Coordinates of C-alpha atoms and ligand atoms in Angstrom, one line a residue:
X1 CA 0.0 0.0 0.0
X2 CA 1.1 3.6 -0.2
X3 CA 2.1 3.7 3.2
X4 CA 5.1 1.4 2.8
X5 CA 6.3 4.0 -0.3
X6 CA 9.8 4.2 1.6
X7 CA 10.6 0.9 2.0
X8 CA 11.7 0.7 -2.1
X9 CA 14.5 3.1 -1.1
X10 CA 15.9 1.3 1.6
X11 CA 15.6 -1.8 -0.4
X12 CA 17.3 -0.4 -3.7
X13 CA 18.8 3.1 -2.7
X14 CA 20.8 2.7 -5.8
X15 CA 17.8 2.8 -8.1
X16 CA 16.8 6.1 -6.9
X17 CA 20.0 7.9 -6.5
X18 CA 21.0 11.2 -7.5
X19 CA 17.5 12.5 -7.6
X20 CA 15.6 11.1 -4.6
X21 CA 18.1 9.5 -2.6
X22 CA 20.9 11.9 -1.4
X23 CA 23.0 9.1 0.0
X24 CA 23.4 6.0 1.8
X25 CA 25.3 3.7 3.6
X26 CA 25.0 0.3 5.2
X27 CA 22.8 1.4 7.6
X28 CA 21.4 4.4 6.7
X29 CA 19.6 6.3 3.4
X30 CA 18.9 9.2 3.3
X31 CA 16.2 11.2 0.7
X32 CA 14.2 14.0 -0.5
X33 CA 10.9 14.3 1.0
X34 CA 8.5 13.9 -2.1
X35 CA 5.8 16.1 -0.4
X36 CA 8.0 18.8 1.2
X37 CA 6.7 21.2 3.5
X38 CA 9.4 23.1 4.0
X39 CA 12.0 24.7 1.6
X40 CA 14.4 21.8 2.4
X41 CA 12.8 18.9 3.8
X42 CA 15.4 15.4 4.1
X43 CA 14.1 12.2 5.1
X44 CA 16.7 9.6 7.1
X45 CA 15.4 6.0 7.0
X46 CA 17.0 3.5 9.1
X47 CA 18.1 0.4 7.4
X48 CA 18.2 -2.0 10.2
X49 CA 15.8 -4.8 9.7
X50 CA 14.4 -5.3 12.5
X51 CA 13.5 -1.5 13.7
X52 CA 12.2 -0.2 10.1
X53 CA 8.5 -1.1 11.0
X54 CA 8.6 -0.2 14.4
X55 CA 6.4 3.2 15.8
X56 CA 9.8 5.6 16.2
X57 CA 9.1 5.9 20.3
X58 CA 9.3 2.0 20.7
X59 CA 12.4 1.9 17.7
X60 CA 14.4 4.4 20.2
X61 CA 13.8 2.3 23.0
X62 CA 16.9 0.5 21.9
X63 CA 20.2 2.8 23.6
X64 CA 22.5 2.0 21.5
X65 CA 20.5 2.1 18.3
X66 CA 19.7 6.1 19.2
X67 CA 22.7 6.7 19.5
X68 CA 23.5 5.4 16.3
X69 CA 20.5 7.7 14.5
X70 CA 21.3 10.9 16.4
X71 CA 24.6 10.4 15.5
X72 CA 23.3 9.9 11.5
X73 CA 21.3 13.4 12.4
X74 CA 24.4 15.3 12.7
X75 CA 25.7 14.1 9.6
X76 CA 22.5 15.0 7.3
X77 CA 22.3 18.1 9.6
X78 CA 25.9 18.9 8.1
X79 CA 25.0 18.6 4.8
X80 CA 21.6 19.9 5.2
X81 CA 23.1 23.7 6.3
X82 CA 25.6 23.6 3.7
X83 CA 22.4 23.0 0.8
X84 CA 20.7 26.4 2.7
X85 CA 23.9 28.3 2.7
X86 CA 24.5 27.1 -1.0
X87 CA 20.4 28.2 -2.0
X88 CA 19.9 31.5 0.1
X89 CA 23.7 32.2 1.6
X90 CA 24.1 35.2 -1.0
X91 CA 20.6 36.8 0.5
X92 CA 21.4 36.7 4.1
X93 CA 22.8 39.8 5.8
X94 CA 25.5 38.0 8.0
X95 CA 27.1 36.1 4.7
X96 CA 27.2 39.9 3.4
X97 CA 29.0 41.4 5.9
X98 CA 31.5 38.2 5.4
X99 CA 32.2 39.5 1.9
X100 CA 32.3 42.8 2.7
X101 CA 35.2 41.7 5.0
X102 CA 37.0 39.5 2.4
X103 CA 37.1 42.0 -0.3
X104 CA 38.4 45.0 2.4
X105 CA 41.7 45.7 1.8
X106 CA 43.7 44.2 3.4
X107 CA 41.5 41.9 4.5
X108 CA 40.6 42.0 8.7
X109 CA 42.6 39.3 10.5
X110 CA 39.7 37.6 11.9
X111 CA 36.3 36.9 9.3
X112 CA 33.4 37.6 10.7
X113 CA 31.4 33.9 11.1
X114 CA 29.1 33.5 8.2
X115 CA 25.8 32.8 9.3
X116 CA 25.4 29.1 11.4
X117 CA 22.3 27.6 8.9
X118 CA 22.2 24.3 11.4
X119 CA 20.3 26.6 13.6
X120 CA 17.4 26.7 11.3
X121 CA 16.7 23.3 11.1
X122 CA 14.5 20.7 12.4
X123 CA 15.3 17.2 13.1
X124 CA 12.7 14.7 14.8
X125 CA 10.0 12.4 14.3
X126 CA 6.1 12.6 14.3
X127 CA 4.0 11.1 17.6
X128 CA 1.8 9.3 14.8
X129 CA 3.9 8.9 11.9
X130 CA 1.5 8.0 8.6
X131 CA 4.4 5.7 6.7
X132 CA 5.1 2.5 8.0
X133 CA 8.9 3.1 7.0
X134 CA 10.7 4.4 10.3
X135 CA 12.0 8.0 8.9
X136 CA 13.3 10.9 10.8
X137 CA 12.4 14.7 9.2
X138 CA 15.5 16.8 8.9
X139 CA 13.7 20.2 7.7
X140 CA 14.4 24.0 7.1
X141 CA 12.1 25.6 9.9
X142 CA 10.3 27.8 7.0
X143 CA 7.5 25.3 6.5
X144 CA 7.3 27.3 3.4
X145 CA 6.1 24.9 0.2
X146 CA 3.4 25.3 -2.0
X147 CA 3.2 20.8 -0.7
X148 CA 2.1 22.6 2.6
X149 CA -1.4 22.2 1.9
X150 CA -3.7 20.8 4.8
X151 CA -4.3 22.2 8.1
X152 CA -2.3 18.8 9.9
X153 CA 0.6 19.4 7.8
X154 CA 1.2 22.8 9.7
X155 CA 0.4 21.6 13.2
X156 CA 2.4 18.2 12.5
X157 CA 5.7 19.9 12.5
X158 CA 4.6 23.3 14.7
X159 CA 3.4 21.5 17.6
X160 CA 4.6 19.1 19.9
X161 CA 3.6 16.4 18.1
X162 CA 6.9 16.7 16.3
X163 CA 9.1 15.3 18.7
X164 CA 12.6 16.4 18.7
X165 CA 15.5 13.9 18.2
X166 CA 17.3 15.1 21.0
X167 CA 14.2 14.1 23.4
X168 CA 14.3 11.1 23.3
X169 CA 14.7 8.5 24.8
X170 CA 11.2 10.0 26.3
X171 CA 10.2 9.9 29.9
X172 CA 7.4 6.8 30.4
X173 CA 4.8 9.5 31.6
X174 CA 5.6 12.3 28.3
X175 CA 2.5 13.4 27.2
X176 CA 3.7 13.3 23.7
X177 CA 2.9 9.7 24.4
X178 CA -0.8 10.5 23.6
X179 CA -0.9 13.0 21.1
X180 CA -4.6 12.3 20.2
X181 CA -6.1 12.8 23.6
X182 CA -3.4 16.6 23.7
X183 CA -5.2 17.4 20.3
X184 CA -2.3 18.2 18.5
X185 CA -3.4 18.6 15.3
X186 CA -6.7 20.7 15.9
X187 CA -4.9 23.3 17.8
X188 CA -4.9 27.0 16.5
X189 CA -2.1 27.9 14.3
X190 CA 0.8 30.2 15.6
X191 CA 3.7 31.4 13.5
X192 CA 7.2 29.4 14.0
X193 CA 8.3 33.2 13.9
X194 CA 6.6 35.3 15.2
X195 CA 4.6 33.4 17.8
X196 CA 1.7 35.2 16.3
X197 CA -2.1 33.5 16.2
X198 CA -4.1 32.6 13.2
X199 CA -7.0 31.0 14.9
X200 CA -7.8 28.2 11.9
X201 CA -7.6 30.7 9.0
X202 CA -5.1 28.5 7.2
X203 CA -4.7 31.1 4.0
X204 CA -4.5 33.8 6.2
X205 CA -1.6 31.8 7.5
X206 CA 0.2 30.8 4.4
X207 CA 0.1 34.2 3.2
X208 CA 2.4 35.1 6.1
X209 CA 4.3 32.2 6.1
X210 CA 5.4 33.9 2.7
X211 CA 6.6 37.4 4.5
X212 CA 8.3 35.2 7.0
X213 CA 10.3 33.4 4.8
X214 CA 11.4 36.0 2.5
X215 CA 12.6 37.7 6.0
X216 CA 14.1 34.5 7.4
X217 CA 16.3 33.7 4.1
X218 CA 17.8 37.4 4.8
X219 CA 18.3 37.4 8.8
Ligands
5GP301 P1 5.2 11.0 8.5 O1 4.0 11.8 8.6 O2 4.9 9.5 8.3 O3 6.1 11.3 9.6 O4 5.9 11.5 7.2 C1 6.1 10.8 6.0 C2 6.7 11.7 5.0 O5 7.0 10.9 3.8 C3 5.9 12.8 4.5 O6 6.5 14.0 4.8 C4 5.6 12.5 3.0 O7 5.6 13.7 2.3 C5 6.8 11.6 2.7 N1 6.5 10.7 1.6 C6 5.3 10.0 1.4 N2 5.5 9.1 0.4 C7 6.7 9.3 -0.2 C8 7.4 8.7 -1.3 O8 6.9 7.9 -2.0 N3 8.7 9.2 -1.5 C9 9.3 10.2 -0.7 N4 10.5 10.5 -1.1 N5 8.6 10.7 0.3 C10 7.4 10.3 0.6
ZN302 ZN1 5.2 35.3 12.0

């Protein structure tokens, strides 16, 4: 069914590579989202056999296994800032000032830092993931895609049900644990930015999710 799409990457990453599969190794591929809803939205699948149909909070039970994916995190993280610094590095005000600095004459001793893109990305898993395929979402925080199209997709990565990689393992009494009963998905929408409320007028939203990107690409 379509909700074991993933597995055919895991099974054959070679088939799909350059365009869908970014890369992989013996126990890891990684991918392009197909539905992104964000500017740059990555996809880790685990490879291991025996955790790839497991629910993610039972999956990273395992210590040792975790360990193994947050370390895998840090890696797509990596490459995932150097692909935003590659698409909107010349737009950002920080990465200016760093070629200001170069082309001074002479040059100043010390270049300023160009702008650290790892701190505008996500990486974590949903509470109720839809594909059977254990997959951890390494995205841009934008959440800017014309793929963002249903009220869920918003609230799915701008509420606690995304869970974090760094949370887990997660305490036996997080509430995350029930994210049906906590409503996730139904809440009011609030601006990753701005913290500002859109009640449930989704257009209303997306239209400003626009002014905040446009912003956020030159920060
Ligand atoms: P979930 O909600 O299960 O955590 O997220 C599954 C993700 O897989 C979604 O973001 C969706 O867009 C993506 N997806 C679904 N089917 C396919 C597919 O066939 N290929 C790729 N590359 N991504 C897919
Ligand atoms: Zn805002």
């Amino acid at each position: 069914g379509v909700r074991d799409g993933l597995g055919a990457y895991i099974a054959k990453p070679e088939k799909y590579a350059p365009d869908v599969v970014v890369y992989h190794n013996d126990d890891f591929v990684a991918i392009h989202d197909m539905f992104p809803k964000s500017s740059l939205h990555l996809l880790l699948l685990p490879r291991d056999q025996t955790k790839t149909r497991m629910h993610p909070f039972d999956a990273f039970e395992d210590a040792e296994f975790l360990e193994k994916v947050k370390a895998e995190t840090r890696t797509l993280l990596k490459l995932a800032a150097g692909e935003l610094r590659r698409k909107y590095g010349k737009d950002s005000a920080q990465e200016q000032t760093r070629q200001a600095a170069l082309s001074a004459d002479p040059p100043p001793d010390e270049l300023p830092q160009g702008r650290d893109w790892e701190q505008d990305i996500v990486v974590g898993v949903h509470a109720v993931p839809s594909m059977n395929h254990l997959h951890i979402h390494v995205l841009s925080v934008d959440r800017y895609s014309e793929r963002l199209k249903h009220r869920k997709h918003y609230n799915s990565f701008s509420t606690p049900f995304f869970v974090p990689i760094e949370d887990f393992p997660l305490a036996e009494d997080d509430v995350r644990r029930n994210p049906t009963k906590e409503g996730y998905l139904k809440r009011d929408f609030t601006c990753w930015r701005c913290n500002r409320g859109f009640g449930n007028r989704f257009a209303e939203l997306k239209q400003h999710l626009e002014q905040e990107f446009k912003e956020w690409k030159k920060l």
